[in-house]
Tab-separated table of C-alpha atoms (C1' of nucleotides) in Angstrom:
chain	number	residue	atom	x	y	z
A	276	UNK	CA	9.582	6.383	8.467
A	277	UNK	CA	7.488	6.077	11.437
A	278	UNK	CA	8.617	3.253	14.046
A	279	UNK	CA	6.445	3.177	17.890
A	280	UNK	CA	7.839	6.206	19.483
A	281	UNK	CA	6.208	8.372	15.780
A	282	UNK	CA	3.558	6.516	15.513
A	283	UNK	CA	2.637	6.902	19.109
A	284	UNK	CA	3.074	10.593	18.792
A	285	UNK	CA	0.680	10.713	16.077
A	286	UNK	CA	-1.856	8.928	18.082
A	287	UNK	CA	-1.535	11.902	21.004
A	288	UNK	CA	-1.270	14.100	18.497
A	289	UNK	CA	-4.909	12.847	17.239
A	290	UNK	CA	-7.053	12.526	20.441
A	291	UNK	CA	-7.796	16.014	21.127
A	292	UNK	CA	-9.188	16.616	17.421
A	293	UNK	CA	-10.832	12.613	16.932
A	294	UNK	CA	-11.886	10.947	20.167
A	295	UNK	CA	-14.717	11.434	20.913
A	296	UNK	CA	-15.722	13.330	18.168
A	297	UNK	CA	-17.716	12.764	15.047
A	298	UNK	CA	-16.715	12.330	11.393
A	299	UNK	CA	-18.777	14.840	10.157
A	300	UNK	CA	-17.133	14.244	6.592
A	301	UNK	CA	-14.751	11.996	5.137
A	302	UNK	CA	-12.779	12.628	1.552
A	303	UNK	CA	-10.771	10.284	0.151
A	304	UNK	CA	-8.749	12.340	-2.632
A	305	UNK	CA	-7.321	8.883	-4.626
A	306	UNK	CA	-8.535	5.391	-4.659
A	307	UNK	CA	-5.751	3.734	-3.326
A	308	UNK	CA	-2.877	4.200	-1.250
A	309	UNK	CA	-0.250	1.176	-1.084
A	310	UNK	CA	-3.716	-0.584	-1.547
A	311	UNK	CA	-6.661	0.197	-2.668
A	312	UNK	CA	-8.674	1.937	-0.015
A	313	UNK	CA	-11.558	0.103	1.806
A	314	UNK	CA	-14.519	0.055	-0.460
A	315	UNK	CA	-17.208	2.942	0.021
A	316	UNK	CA	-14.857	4.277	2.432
A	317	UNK	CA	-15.769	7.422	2.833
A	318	UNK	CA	-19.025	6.955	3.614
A	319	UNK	CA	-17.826	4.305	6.069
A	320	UNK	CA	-16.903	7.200	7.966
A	321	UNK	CA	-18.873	9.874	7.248
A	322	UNK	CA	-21.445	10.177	10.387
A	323	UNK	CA	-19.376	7.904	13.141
A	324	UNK	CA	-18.134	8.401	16.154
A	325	UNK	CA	-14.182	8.066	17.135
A	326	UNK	CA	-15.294	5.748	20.296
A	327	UNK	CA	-11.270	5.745	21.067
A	328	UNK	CA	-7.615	5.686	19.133
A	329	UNK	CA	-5.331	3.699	19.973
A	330	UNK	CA	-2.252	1.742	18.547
A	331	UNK	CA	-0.304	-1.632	17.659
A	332	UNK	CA	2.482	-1.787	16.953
A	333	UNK	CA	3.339	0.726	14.513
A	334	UNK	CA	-0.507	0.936	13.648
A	335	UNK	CA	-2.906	3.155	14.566
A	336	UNK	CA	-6.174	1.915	15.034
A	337	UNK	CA	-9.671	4.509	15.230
A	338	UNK	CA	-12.613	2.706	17.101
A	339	UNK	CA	-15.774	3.657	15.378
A	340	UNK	CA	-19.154	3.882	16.209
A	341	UNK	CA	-20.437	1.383	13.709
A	342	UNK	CA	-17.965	-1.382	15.421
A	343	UNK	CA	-15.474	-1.585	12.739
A	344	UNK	CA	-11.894	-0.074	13.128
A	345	UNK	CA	-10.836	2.358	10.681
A	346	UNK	CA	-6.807	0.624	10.971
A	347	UNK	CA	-3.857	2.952	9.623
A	348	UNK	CA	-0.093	2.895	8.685
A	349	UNK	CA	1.477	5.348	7.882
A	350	UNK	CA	4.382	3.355	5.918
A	351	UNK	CA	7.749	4.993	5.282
A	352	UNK	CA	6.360	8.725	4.832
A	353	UNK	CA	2.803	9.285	5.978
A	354	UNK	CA	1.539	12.259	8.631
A	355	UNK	CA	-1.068	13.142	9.645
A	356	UNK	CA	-1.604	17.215	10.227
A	357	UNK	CA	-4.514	18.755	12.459
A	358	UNK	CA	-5.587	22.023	11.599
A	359	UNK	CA	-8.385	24.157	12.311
A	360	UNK	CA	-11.091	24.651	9.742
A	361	UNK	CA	-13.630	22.881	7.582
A	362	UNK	CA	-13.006	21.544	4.152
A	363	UNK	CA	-15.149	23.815	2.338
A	364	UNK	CA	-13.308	26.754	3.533
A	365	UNK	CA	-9.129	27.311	3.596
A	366	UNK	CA	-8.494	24.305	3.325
A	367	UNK	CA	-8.746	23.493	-0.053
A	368	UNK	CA	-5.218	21.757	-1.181
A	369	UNK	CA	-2.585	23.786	-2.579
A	370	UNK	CA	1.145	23.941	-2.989
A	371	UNK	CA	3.469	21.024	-3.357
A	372	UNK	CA	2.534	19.133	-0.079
A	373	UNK	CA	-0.633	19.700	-0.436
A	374	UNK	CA	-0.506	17.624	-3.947
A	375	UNK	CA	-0.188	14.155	-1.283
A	376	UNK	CA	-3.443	15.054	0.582
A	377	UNK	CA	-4.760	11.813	0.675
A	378	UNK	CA	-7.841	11.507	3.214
A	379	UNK	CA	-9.224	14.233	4.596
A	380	UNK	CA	-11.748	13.760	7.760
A	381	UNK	CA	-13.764	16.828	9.006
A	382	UNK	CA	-14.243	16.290	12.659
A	383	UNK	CA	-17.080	17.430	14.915
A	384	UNK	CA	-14.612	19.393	17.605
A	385	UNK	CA	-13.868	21.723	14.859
A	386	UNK	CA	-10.439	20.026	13.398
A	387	UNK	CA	-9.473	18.899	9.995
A	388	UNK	CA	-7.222	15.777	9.881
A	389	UNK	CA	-5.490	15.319	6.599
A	390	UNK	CA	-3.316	12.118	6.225
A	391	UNK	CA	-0.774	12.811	3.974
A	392	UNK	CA	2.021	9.928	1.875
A	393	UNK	CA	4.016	11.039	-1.189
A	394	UNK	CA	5.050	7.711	-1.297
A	395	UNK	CA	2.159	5.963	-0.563
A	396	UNK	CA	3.639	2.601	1.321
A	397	UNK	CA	0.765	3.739	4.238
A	398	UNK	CA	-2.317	2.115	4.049
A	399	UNK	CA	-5.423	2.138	5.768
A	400	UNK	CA	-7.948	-0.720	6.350
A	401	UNK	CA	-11.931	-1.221	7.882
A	402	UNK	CA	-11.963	-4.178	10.123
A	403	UNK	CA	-14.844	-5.450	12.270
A	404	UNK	CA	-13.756	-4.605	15.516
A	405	UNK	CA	-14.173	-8.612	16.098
A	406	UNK	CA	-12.045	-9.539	13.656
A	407	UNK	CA	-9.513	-7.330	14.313
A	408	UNK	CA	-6.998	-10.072	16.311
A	409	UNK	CA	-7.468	-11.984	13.481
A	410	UNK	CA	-6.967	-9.541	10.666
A	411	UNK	CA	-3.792	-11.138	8.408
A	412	UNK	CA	-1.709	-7.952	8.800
A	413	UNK	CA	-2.230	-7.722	12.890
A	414	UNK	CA	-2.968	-11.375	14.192
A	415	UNK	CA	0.696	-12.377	13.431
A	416	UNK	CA	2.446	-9.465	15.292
A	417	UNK	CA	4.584	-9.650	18.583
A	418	UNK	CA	4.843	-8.296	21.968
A	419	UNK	CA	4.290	-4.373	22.536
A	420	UNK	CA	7.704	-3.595	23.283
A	421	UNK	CA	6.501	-1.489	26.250
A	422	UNK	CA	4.206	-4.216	27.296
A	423	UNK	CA	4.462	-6.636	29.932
A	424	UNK	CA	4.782	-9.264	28.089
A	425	UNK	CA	7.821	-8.322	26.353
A	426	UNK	CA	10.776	-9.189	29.181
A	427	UNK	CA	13.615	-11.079	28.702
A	428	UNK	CA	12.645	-14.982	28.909
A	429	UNK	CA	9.962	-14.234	25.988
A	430	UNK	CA	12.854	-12.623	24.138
A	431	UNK	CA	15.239	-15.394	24.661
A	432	UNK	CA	12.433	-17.476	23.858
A	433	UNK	CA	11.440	-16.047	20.828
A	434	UNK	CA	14.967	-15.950	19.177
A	435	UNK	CA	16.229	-19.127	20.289
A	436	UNK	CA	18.116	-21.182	18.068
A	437	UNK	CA	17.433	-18.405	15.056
A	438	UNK	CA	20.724	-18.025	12.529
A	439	UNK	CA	19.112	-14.651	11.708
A	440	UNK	CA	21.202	-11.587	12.716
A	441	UNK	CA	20.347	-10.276	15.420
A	442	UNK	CA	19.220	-6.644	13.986
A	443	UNK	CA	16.709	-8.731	12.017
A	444	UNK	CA	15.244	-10.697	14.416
A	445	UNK	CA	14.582	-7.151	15.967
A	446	UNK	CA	12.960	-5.576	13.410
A	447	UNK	CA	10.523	-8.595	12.351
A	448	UNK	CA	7.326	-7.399	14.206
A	449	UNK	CA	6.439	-10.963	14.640
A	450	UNK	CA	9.341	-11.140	17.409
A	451	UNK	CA	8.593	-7.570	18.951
A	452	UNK	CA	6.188	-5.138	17.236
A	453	UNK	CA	6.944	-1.762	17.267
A	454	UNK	CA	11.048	-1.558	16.275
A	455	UNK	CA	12.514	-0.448	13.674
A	456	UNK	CA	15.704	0.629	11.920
A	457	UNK	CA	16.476	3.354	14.305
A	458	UNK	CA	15.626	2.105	17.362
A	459	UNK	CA	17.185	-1.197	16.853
A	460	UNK	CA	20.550	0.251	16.128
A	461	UNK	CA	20.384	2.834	19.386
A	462	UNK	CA	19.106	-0.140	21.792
A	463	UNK	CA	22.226	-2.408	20.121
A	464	UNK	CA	24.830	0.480	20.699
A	465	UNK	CA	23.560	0.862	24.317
A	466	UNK	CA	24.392	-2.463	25.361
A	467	UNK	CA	27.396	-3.013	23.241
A	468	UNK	CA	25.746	-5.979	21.351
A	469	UNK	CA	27.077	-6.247	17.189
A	470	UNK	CA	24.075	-6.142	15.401
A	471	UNK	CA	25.659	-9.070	13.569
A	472	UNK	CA	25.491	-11.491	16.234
A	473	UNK	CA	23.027	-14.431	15.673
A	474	UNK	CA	19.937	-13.877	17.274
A	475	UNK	CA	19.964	-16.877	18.955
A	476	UNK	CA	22.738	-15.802	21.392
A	477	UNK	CA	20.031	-14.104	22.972
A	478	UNK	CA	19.297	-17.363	24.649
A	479	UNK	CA	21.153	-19.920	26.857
A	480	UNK	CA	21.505	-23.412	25.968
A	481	UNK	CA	18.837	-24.083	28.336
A	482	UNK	CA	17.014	-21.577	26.418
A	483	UNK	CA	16.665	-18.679	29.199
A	484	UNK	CA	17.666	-15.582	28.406
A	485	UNK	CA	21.320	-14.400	29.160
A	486	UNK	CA	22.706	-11.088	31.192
A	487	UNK	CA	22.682	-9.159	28.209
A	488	UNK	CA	19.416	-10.581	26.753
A	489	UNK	CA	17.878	-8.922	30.383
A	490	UNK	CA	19.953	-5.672	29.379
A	491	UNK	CA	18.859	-5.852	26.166
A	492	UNK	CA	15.384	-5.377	26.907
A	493	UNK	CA	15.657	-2.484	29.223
A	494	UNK	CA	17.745	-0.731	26.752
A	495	UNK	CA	14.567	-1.143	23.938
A	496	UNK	CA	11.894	-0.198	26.697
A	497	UNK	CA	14.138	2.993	27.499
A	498	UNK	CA	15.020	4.296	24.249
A	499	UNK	CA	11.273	4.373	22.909
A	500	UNK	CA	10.172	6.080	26.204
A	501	UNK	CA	12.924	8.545	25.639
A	502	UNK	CA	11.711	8.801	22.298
A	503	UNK	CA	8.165	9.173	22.950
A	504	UNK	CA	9.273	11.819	25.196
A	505	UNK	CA	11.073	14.081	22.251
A	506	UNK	CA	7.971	13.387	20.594
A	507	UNK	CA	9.633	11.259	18.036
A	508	UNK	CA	12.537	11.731	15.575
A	509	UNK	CA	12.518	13.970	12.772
A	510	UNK	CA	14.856	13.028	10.106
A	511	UNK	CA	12.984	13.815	6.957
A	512	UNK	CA	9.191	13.487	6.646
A	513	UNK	CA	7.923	13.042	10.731
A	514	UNK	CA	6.106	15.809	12.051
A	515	UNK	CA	3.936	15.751	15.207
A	516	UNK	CA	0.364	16.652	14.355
A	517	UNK	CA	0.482	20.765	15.074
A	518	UNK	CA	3.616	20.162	12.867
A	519	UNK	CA	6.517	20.581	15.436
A	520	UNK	CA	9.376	18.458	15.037
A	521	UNK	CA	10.576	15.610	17.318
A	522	UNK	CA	13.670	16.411	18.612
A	523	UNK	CA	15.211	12.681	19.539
A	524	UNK	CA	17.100	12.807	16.344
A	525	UNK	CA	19.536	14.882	18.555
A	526	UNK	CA	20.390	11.808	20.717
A	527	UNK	CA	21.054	9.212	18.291
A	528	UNK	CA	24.456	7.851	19.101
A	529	UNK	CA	25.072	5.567	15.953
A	530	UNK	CA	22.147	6.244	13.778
A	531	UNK	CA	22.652	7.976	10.414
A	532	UNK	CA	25.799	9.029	12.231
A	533	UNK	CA	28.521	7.001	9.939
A	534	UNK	CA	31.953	8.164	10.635
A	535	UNK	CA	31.786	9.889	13.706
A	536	UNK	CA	33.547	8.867	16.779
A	537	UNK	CA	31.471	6.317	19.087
A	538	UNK	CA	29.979	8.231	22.151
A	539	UNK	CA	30.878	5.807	24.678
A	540	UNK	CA	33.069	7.041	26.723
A	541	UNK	CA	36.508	5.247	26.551
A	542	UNK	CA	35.587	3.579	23.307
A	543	UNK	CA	37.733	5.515	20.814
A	544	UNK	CA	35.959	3.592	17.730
A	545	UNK	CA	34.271	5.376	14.776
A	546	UNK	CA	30.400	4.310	13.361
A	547	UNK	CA	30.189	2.401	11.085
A	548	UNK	CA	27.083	1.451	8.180
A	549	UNK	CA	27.097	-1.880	6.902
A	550	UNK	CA	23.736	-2.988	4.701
A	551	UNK	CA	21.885	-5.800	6.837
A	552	UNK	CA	18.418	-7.379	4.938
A	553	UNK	CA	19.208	-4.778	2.067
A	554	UNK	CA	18.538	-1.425	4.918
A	555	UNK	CA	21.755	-0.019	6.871
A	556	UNK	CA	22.844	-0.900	9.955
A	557	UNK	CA	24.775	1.683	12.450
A	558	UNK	CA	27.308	0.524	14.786
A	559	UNK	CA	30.468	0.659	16.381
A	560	UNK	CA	32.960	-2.318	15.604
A	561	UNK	CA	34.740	-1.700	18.826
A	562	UNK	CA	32.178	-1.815	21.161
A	563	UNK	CA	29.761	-3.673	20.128
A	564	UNK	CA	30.785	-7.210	20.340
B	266	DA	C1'	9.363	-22.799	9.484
B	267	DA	C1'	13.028	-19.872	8.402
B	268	DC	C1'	15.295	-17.029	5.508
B	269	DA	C1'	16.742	-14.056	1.412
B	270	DC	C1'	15.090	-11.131	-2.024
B	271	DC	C1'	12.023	-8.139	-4.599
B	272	DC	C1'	8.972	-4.662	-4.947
B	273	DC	C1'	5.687	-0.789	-4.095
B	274	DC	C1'	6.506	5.084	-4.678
B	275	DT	C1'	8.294	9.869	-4.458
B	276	DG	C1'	11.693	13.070	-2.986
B	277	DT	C1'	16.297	14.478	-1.861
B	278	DC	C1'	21.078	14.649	-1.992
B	279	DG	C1'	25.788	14.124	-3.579
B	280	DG	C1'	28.856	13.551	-7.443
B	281	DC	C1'	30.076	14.680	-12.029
C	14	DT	C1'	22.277	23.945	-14.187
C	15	DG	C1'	21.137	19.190	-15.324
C	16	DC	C1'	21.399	14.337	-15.103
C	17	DC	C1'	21.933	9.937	-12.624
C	18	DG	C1'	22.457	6.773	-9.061
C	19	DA	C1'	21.986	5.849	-4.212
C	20	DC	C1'	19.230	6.054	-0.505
C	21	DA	C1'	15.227	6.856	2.867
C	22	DG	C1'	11.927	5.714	9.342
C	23	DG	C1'	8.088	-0.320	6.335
C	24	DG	C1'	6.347	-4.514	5.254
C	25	DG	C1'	3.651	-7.689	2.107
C	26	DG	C1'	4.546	-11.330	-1.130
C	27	DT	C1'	7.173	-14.902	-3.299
C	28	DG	C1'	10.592	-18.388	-3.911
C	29	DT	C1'	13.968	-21.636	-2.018
DNA sequence: AACACCCCCTGTCGGC
DNA sequence: TGCCGACAGGGGGTGT
């Protein structure tokens, strides 16, 4: 579900009700999500303070007063909701959503944040602030897209001499951390690149990155902006916090968007899915090349 | 090291 | 209306 420009919306979505502000309670409703939650996590919580939220990657990451980090993912279909209120008053769960309340944190500004999954592929995770860099699931993770340190020559680097297709090399977070299926088919289709290039075309034979490689970049950097913007895209579970929909959705150009007419002006070719690493791929056959 | 699969889980949608 | 298969924004783990 969530890739960056979600996730990141989540975080903003969070900081009014969390930093800052005390865990005045902490529920965990099941013991495990796609693993078992940390042990005695709720009372790892209850009483700290949210020093700061921030996020890798497609991770959000809670900075706690007793120096760990309370780490979350929110997998293919996890949100997070704000709401006024306390837990021992309206907002006991009820209805159908309501049935995938999985943690429920009672903050000291007043808010309730409920983190819910129906399909439970989120996780979350208590790591010594200290250890965090070095925490299996984070220490092997690229460049923040929007980072400095993601440019071109550490692009070119990184996917030099790979055989993988180019849409995969995208979307393993250990080459750039943040990407995924959407965004790596809209940043393809805006520089007319086939997804099913090698990724190693990205470099030169003396290994420095090509034309495209450079346009290939920018095109990344501005479609999450833009989509950070719209405050995400909606398709079927993401919701910002208060519960509003993102609205990039509207812009895809290939995405979900088999058998329309390509949006590039001149082009004239229709989108089409083809299944890449077992997940569909988006594209235009005639201009993407 | 790099790569190709498999799986986790629930909900929704289209076809029959 | 019901049933059934396909598919969904991710990523850890395993086997070659």
């Amino acid at each position: 579900m969530p890739e960056l420009p979600e996730v990141e919306t989540v975080r903003r979505g969070l900081v009014p009700a969390m930093e800052g502000a005390q865990i005045v309670a902490a529920e965990a409703r099941r013991p495990d999500l796609r693993f078992p939650l940390p042990v005695r996590f709720a009372d790892r919580l209850a009483g700290q303070t949210v020093v700061g939220l921030g996020r890798r990657a497609k991770y959000l990451t809670a900075d706690l007063s007793s120096g760990e980090v309370l780490v979350m993912h929110l997998g293919m279909s996890g949100s997070f909701r704000v709401e006024d209120g306390t837990l021992g008053t309206f907002h006991h769960p009820r209805g159908k959503a309501a049935a995938h309340d999985h943690v429920v944190l009672q903050m000291s500004s007043g808010k309730t944040v409920t983190f819910n999954d129906p399909r439970r592929f989120g996780f979350m995770l208590l790591v010594p602030r200290a250890e965090f860099d070095d925490h299996p699931f984070l220490r092997g993770l690229g460049p923040e897209p929007l980072g400095n340190s993601f440019d071109a020559p550490a692009l070119a680097l990184a996917c030099r001499g790979r055989k993988t297709s180019i849409k995969a090399a995208l979307l393993d977070q250990r080459i750039v951390a943040g990407l995924g299926n959407i965004y790596v088919c809209e940043a393809l289709h805006r520089v007319g690149l086939s997804p099913k290039r090698p990724a190693g075309v990205l470099a030169g034979r003396d290994g420095r990155p090509t034309e495209r490689t450079v346009q290939l970049v920018d095109a990344i950097k501005a479609v999450l902006q833009e989509a950070i913007a719209a405050g995400g895209s909606s398709l079927r579970d993401h919701r910002q916090t208060d519960g509003a929909l993102g609205y990039f959705q509207h812009t895809f150009r290939v995405y979900d968007r088999e058998g329309e007419a390509c949006s590039r002006a001149g082009c004239g070719g229709t989108i089409r899915r083809i299944i890449q690493g077992g997940r569909s791929t988006f594209y235009c056959p005639r201009c993407q090349r």
